[in-house]
Short mmCIF file of C-alpha atoms and ligand atoms in Angstrom, two decimals:
data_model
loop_
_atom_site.label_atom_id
_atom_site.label_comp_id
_atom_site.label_asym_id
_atom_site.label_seq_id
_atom_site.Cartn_x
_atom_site.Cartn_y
_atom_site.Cartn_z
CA UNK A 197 0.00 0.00 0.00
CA UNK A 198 1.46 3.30 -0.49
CA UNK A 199 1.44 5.90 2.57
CA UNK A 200 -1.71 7.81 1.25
CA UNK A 201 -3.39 4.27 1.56
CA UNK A 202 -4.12 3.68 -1.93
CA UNK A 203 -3.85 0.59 -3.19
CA UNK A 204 -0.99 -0.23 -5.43
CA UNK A 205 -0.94 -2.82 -8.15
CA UNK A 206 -0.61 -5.91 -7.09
CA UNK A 207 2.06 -8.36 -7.43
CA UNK A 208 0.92 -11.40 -8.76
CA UNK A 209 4.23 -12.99 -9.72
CA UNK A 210 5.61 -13.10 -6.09
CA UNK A 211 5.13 -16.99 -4.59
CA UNK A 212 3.34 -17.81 -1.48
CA UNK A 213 5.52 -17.36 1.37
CA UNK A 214 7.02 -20.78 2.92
CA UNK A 215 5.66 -21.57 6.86
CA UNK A 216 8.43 -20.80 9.43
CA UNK A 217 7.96 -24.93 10.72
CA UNK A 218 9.81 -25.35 7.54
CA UNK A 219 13.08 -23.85 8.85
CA UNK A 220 14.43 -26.12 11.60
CA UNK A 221 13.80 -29.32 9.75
CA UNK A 222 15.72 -27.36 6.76
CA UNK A 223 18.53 -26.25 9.15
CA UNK A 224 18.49 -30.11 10.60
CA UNK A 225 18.88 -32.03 7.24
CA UNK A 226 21.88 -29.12 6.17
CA UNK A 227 23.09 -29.98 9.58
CA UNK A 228 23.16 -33.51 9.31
CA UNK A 229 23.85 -33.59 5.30
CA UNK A 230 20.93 -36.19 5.14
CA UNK A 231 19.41 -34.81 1.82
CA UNK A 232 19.48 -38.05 -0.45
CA UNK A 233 15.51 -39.48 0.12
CA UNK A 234 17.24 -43.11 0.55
CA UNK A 235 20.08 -42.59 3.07
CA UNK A 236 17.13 -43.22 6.17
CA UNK A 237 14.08 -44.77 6.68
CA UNK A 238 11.36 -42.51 6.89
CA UNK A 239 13.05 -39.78 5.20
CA UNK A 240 10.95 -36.32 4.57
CA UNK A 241 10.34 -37.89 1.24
CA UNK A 242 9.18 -40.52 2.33
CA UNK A 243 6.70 -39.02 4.97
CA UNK A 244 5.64 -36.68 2.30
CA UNK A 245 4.40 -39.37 0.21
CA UNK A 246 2.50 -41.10 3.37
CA UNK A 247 1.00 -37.70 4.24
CA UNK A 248 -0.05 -36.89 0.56
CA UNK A 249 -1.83 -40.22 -0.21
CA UNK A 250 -3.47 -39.50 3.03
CA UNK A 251 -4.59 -36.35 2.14
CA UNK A 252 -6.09 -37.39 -1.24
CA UNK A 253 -7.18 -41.24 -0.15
CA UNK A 254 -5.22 -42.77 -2.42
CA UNK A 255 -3.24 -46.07 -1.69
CA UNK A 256 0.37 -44.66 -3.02
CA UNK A 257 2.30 -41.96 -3.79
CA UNK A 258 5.49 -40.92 -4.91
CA UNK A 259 7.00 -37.81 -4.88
CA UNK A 260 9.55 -36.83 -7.97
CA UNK A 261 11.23 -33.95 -9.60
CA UNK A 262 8.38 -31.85 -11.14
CA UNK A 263 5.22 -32.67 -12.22
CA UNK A 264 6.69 -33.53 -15.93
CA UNK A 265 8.50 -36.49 -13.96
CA UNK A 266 5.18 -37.51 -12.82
CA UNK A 267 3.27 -37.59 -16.65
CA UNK A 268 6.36 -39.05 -18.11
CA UNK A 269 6.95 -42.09 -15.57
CA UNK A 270 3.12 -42.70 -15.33
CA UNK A 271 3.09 -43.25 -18.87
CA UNK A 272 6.36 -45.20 -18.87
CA UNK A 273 4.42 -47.52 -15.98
CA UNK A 274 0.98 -48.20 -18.33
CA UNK A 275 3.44 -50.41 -19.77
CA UNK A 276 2.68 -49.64 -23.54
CA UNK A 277 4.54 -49.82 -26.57
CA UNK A 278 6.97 -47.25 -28.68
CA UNK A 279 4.96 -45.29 -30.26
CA UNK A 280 1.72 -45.73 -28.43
CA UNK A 281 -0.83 -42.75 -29.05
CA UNK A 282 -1.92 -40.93 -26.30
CA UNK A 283 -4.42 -37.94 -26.56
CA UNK A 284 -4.12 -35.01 -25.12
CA UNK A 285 -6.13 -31.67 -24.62
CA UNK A 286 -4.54 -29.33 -27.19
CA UNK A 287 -4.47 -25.91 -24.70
CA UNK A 288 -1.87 -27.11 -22.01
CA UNK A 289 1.32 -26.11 -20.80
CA UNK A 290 4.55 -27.56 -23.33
CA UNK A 291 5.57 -30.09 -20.66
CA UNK A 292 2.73 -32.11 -21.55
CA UNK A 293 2.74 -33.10 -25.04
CA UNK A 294 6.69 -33.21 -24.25
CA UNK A 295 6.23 -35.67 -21.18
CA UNK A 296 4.53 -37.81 -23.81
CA UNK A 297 7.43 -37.28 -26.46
CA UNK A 298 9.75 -38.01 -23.94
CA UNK A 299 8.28 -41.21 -23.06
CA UNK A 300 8.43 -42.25 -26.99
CA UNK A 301 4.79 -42.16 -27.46
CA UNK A 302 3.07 -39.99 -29.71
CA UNK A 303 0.55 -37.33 -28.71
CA UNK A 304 -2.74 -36.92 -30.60
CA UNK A 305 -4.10 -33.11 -29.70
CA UNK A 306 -8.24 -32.91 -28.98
CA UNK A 307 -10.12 -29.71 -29.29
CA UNK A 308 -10.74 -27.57 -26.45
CA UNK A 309 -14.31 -25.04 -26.34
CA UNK A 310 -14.59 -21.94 -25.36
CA UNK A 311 -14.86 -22.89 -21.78
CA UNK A 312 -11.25 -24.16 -21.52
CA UNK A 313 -12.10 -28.10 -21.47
CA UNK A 314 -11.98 -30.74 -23.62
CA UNK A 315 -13.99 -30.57 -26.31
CA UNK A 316 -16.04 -34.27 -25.67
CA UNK A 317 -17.15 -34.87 -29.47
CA UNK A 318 -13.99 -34.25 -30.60
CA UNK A 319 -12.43 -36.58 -27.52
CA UNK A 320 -14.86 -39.49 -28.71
CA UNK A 321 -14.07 -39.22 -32.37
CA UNK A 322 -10.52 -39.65 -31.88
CA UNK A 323 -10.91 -42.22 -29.36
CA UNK A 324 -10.65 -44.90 -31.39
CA UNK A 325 -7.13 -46.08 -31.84
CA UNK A 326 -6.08 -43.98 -28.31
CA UNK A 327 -3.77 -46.29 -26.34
CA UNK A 328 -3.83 -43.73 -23.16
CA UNK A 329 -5.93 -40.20 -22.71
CA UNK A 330 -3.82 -37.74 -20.43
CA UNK A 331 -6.61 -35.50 -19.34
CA UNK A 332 -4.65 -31.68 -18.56
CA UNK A 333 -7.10 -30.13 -16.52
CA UNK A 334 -5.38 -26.92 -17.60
CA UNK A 335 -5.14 -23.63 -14.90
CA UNK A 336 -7.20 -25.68 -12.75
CA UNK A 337 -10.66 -26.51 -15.76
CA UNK A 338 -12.08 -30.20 -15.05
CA UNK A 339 -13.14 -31.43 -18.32
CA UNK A 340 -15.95 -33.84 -18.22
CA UNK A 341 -14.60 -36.78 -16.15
CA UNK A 342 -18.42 -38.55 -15.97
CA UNK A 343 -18.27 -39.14 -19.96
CA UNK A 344 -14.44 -39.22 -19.83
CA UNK A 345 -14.13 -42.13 -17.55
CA UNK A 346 -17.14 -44.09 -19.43
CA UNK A 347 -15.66 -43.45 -22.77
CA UNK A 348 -12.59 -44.50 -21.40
CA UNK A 349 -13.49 -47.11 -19.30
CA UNK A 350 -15.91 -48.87 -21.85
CA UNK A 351 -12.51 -49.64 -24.12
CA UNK A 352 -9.96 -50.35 -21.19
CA UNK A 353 -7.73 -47.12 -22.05
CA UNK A 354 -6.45 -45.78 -19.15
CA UNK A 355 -6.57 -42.22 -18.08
CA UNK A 356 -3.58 -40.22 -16.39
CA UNK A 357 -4.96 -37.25 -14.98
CA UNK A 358 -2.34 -33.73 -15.05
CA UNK A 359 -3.86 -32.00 -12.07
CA UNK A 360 -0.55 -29.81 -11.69
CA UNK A 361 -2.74 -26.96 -11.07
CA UNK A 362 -5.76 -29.00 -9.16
CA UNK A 363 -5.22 -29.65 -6.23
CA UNK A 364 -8.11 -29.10 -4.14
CA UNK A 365 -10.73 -29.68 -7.04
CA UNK A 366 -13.56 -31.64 -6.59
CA UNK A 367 -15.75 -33.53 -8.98
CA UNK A 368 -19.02 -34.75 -7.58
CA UNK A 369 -16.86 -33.99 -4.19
CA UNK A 370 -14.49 -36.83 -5.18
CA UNK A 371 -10.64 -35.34 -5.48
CA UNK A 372 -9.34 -34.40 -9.10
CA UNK A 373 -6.30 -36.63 -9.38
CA UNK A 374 -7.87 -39.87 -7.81
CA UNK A 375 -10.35 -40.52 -10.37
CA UNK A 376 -8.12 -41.55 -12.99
CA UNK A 377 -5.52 -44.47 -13.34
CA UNK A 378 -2.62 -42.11 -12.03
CA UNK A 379 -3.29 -38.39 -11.00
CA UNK A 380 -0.14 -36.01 -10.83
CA UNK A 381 0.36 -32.78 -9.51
CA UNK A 382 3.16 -30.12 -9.54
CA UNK A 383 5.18 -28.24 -6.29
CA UNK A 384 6.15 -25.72 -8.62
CA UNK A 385 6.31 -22.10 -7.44
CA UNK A 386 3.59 -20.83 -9.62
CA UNK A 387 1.12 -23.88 -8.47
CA UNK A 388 -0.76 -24.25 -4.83
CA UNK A 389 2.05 -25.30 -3.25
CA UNK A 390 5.14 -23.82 -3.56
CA UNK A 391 8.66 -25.78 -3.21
CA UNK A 392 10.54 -24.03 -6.34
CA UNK A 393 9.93 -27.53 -7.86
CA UNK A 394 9.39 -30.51 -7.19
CA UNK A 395 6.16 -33.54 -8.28
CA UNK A 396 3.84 -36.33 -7.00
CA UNK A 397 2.21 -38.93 -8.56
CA UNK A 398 -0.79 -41.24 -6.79
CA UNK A 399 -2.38 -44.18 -7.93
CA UNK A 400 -4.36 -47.19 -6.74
CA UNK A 401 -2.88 -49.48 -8.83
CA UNK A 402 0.11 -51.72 -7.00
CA UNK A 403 1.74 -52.70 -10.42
CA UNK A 404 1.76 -48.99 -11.90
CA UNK A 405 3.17 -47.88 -8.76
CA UNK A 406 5.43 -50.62 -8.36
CA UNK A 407 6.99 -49.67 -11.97
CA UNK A 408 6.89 -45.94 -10.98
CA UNK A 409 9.07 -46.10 -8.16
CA UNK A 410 11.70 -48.62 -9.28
CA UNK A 411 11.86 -46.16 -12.88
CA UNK A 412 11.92 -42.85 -10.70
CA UNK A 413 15.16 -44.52 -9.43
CA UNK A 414 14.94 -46.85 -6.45
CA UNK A 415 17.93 -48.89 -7.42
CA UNK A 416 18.73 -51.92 -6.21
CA UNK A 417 16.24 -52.81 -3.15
CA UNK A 418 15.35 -49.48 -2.09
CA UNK A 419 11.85 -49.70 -3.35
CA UNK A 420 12.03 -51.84 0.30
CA UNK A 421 11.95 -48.25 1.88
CA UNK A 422 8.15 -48.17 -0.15
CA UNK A 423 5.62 -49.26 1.85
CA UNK A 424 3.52 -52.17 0.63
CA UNK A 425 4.10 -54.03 -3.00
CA UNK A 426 7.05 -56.82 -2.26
CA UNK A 427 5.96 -58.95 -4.95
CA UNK A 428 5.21 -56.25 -8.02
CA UNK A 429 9.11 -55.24 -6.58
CA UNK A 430 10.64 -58.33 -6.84
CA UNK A 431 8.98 -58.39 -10.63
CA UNK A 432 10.11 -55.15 -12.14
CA UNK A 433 13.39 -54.85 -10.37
CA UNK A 434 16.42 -54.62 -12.87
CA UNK A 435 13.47 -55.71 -16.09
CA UNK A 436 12.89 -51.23 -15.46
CA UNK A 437 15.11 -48.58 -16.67
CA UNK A 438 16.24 -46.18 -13.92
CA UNK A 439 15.30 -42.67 -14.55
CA UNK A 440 16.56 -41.20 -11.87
CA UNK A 441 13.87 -38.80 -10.94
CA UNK A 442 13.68 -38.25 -7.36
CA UNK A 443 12.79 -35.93 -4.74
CA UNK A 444 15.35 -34.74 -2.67
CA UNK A 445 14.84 -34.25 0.94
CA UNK A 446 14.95 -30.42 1.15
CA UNK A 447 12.22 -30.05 -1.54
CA UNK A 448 9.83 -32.16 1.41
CA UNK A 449 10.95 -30.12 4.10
CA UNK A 450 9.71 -27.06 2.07
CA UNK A 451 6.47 -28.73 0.95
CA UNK A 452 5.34 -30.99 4.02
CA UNK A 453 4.39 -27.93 6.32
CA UNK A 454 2.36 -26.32 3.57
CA UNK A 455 0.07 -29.25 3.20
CA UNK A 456 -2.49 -28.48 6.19
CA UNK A 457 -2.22 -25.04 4.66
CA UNK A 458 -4.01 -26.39 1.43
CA UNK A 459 -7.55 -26.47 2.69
CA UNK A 460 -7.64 -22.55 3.50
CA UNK A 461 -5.56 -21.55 0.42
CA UNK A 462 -8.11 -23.33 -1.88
CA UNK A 463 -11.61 -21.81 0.30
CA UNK A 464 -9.72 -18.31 -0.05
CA UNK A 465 -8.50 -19.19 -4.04
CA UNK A 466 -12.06 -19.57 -4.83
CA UNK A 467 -13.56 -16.72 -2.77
CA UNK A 468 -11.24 -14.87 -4.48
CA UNK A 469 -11.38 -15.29 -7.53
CA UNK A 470 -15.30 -15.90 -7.66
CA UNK A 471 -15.17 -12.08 -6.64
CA UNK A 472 -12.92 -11.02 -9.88
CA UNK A 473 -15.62 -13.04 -11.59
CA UNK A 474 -18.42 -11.73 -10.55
CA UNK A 475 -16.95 -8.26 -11.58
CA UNK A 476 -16.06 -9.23 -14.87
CA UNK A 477 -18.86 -10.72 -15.57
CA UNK A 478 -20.97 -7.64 -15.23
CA UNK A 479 -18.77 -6.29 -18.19
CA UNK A 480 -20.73 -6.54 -21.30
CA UNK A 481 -17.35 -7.33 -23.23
CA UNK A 482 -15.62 -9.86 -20.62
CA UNK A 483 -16.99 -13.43 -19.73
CA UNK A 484 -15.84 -15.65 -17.33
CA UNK A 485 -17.06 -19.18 -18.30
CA UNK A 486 -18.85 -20.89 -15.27
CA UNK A 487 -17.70 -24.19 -13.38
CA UNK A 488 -19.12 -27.44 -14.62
CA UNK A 489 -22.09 -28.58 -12.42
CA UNK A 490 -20.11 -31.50 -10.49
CA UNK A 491 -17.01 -29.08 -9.74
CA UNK A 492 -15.84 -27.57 -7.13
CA UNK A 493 -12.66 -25.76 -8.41
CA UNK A 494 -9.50 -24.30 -6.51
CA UNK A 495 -8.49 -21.48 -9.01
CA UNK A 496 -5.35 -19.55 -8.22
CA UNK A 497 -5.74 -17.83 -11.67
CA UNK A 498 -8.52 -16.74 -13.64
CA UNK A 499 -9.04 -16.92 -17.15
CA UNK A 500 -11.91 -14.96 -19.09
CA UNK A 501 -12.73 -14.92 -22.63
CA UNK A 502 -13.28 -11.22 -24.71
CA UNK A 503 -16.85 -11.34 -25.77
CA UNK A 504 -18.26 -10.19 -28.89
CA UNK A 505 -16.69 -9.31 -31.61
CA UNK A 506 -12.94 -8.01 -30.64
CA UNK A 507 -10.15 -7.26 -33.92
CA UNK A 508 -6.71 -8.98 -33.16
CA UNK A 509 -5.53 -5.09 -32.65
CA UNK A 510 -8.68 -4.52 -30.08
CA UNK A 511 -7.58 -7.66 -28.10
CA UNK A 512 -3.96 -6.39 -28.58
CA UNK A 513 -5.13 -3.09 -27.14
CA UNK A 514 -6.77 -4.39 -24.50
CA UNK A 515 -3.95 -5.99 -23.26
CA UNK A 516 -1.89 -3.13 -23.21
CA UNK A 517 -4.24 -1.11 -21.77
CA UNK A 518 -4.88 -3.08 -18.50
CA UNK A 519 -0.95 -3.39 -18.34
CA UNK A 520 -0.87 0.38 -18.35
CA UNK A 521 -3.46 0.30 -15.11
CA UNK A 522 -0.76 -2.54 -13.26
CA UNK A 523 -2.62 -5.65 -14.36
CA UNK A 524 -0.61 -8.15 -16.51
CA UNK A 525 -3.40 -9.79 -19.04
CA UNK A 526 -1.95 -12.34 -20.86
CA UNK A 527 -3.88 -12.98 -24.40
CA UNK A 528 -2.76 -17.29 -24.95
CA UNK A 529 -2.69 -16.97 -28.26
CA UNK A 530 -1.61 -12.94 -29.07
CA UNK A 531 1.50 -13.30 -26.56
CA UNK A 532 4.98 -13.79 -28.83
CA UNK A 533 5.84 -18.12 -28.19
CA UNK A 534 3.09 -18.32 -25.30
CA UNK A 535 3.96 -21.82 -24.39
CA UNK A 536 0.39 -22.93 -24.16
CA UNK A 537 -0.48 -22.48 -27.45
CA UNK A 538 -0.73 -25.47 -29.86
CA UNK A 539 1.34 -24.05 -33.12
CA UNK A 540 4.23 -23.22 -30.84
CA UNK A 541 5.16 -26.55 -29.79
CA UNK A 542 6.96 -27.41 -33.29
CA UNK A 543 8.61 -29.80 -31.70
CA UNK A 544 5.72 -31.85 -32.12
CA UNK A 545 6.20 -31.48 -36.78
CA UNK A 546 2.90 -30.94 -38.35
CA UNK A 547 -0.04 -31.09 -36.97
CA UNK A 548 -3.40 -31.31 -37.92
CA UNK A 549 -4.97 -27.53 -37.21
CA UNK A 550 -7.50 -27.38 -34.67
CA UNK A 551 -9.26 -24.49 -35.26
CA UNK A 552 -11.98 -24.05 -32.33
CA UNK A 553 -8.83 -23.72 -29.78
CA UNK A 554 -7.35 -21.91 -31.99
CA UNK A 555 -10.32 -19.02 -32.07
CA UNK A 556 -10.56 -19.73 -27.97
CA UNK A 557 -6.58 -19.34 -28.14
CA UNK A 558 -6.80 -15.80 -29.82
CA UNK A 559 -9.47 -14.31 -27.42
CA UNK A 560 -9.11 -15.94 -23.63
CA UNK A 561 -7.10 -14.20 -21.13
CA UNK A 562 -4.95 -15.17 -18.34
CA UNK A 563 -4.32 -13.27 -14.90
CA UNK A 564 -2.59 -14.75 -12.17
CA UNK A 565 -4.94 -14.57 -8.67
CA UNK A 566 -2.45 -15.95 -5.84
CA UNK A 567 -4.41 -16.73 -3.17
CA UNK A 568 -2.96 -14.53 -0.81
CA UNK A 569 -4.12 -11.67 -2.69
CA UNK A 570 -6.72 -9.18 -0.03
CA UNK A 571 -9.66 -7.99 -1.03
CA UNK A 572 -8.78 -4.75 -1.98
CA UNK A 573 -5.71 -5.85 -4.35
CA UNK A 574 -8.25 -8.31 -5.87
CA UNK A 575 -10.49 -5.26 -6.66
CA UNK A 576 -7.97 -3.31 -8.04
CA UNK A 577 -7.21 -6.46 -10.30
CA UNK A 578 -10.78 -6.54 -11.48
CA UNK A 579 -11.35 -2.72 -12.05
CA UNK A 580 -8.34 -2.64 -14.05
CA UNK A 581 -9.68 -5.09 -16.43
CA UNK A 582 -13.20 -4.04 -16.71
CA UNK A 583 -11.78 -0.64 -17.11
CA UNK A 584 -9.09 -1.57 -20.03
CA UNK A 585 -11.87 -3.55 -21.98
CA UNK A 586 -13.73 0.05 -21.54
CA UNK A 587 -11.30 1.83 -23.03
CA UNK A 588 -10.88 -0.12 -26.27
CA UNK A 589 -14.99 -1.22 -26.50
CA UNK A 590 -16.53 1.98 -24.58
C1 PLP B 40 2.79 -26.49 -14.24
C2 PLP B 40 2.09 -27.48 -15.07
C3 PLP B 40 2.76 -28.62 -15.55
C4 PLP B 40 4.24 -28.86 -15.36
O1 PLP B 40 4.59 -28.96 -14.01
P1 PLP B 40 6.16 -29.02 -13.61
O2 PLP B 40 6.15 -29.42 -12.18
O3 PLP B 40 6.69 -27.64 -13.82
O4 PLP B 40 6.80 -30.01 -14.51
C5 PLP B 40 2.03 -29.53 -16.28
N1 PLP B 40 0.72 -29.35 -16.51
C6 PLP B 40 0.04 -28.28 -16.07
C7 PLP B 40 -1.42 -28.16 -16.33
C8 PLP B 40 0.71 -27.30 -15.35
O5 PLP B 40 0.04 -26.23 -14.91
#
């Protein structure tokens, strides 16, 4: 705030702060030089992973690198061929269609409407001939997981679930990440939970976690320090390559503390940005597409589409316009090699155009909410836009 007490533009890029608990057990592992998660028995890597499948009621959990470990060694543990196809929404982050890459399968890119989630007549048409869906519930959207799972389900493809930016959405009040095969979820700084970086990965499924682990690197026997499973062990061990993907123990001392902290960040996530909403939505040029009726989401961003007809230059305008009032608007598709749109990851060679996310692409807006954000610096957020889209509509 600035000493006359007006509010001054918020900083949305800063990360959640990390709880003080987290210091001594930080100061005790750089005392000790115990950082490597398979020196001890019940390391903080390994307690994270008992207190995370607690939290989400899942049977197992490992914690990795970054979320990217997670989608890559999930697929690796289906246990499909080279070259298996795996769809994918087509608006996600780049580390998705490259997890897939990376694990030598190919993706196969599904429409996405205007409401940020996968388009489901597109998903069923390209079904057929799908070895694996990896459903990206992008910036936090829960596609349709009902007709998902019983498309899905009905052929005996399994479903990974990306819910790097989910945690703490429900669907029909059952946790996003548990309702597919494997759910994964990201620590870093820009998601719920900060820890720089740093991923999980929980299933039900003994033999996909089994694989998991001994790929993530648990050479020799330490998948014995991995509760549950001997027999799936004894299977895989030395059949696996080792990927060598673990979590170090410093990343869990920075991320166990904040977990009890995840319940308030998501009630206050929503409240606030159900309040930006509400204000853009009275805008006769902004909408904010609503939640699906089973979801309960845990947005620490908000995304909004321009509404209407809008030029590229309006939309360009726009965006420079609520800049100029403090508030960073990012445009998906107008922002130079915005890494969530489709035709910049050429790493993928030609692809088939897909031109309803494309149009979404070009008008749909991005502002980071952290949920630490106070009411006032969330109304200044919201004015800002409403007023920008005023200036280049009005
Ligand atoms: C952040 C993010 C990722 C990648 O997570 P990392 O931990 O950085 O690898 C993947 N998918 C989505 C939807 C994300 O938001």
């Amino acid at each position: 705030m600035a000493p006359d007490g007006q509010i001054l533009a918020p900083n949305v890029y800063d990360a959640e702060p990390i709880p003080a608990a987290a210091r001594s057990e930080i100061e005790r592992l750089l005392s000790s030089g115990d950082l490597f998660r398979y020196t001890s028995e019940g390391s903080p890597v390994a307690m994270l992973e008992e207190e995370f499948a607690d939290l989400m009621g899942s049977r197992y959990a490992l914690a990795v690198a970054s979320c990217s470990a997670a989608l890559f060694l999930s697929l690796k543990a289906l246990d499909l061929p080279r070259g298996a196809r795996v769809l994918i929404p087509a608006f996600t982050f780049a580390a998705v269609p490259s997890a897939v890459v990376h694990a030598d399968m190919v993706p196969v890119l599904v429409e996405v409407g205007t409401n940020y989630r996968v388009d489901m007549a597109d998903f069923a048409a390209k079904l057929d001939g799908a070895d694996a869906v990896l459903i990206s519930h992008m910036r936090g959207h829960t596609s349709d997981m009902d007709a998902i799972m019983a498309l899905c389900d009905a052929r005996n493809i399994p479903v990974i679930e990306d819910a790097a930016h989910s945690l703490g959405t429900e669907w029909h009040g059952r946790k996003i990440g548990t309702i597919g095969r494997v759910g994964c979820f990201s620590f870093q700084s820009y998601k719920l939970v900060n820890a720089g970086e740093g991923g999980i990965l929980i299933t039900d499924d003994p033999e996909v976690a089994a694989r998991a682990v001994i790929m993530s690197g648990a050479y020799e026997s330490n998948w014995k320090k991995h509760p549950g499973m001997q027999n799936s062990y004894m299977l895989w061990q030395n059949k696996l390559p080792l990927y060598n993907m673990r979590m170090q123990n410093l990343s869990a001392a920075v991320i166990r503390p904040q977990l009890p902290e995840i319940a308030d960040r998501v009630t206050k996530g929503r409240a606030g940005h159900d309040s930006v909403a509400d204000r853009l939505n009275e805008s006769p040029w902004l909408v904010v597409p609503p939640p699906l009726g089973p979801e309960e989401r845990a947005p620490d961003s908000i995304q909004f589409n321009l509404k209407g007809d809008w030029t590229d230059a309006e939309a360009l305008r726009f965006q420079s316009r609520s800049k100029s009032r403090g508030v960073a608007v990012q445009i998906f598709g107008l922002s130079d090699g915005n890494a969530r749109a489709f035709w910049n990851w050429e790493f993928l060679g030609p692809q088939p155009d897909l031109p309803q996310t494309r149009a979404m692409l070009m008008r749909a807006c991005d502002v980071r909410l952290p949920t630490r954000l106070t009411p006032d610096e969330l109304h200044f957020i919201a004015e800002a836009i409403v007023s920008a889209a005023e200036d280049v509509k009005g």
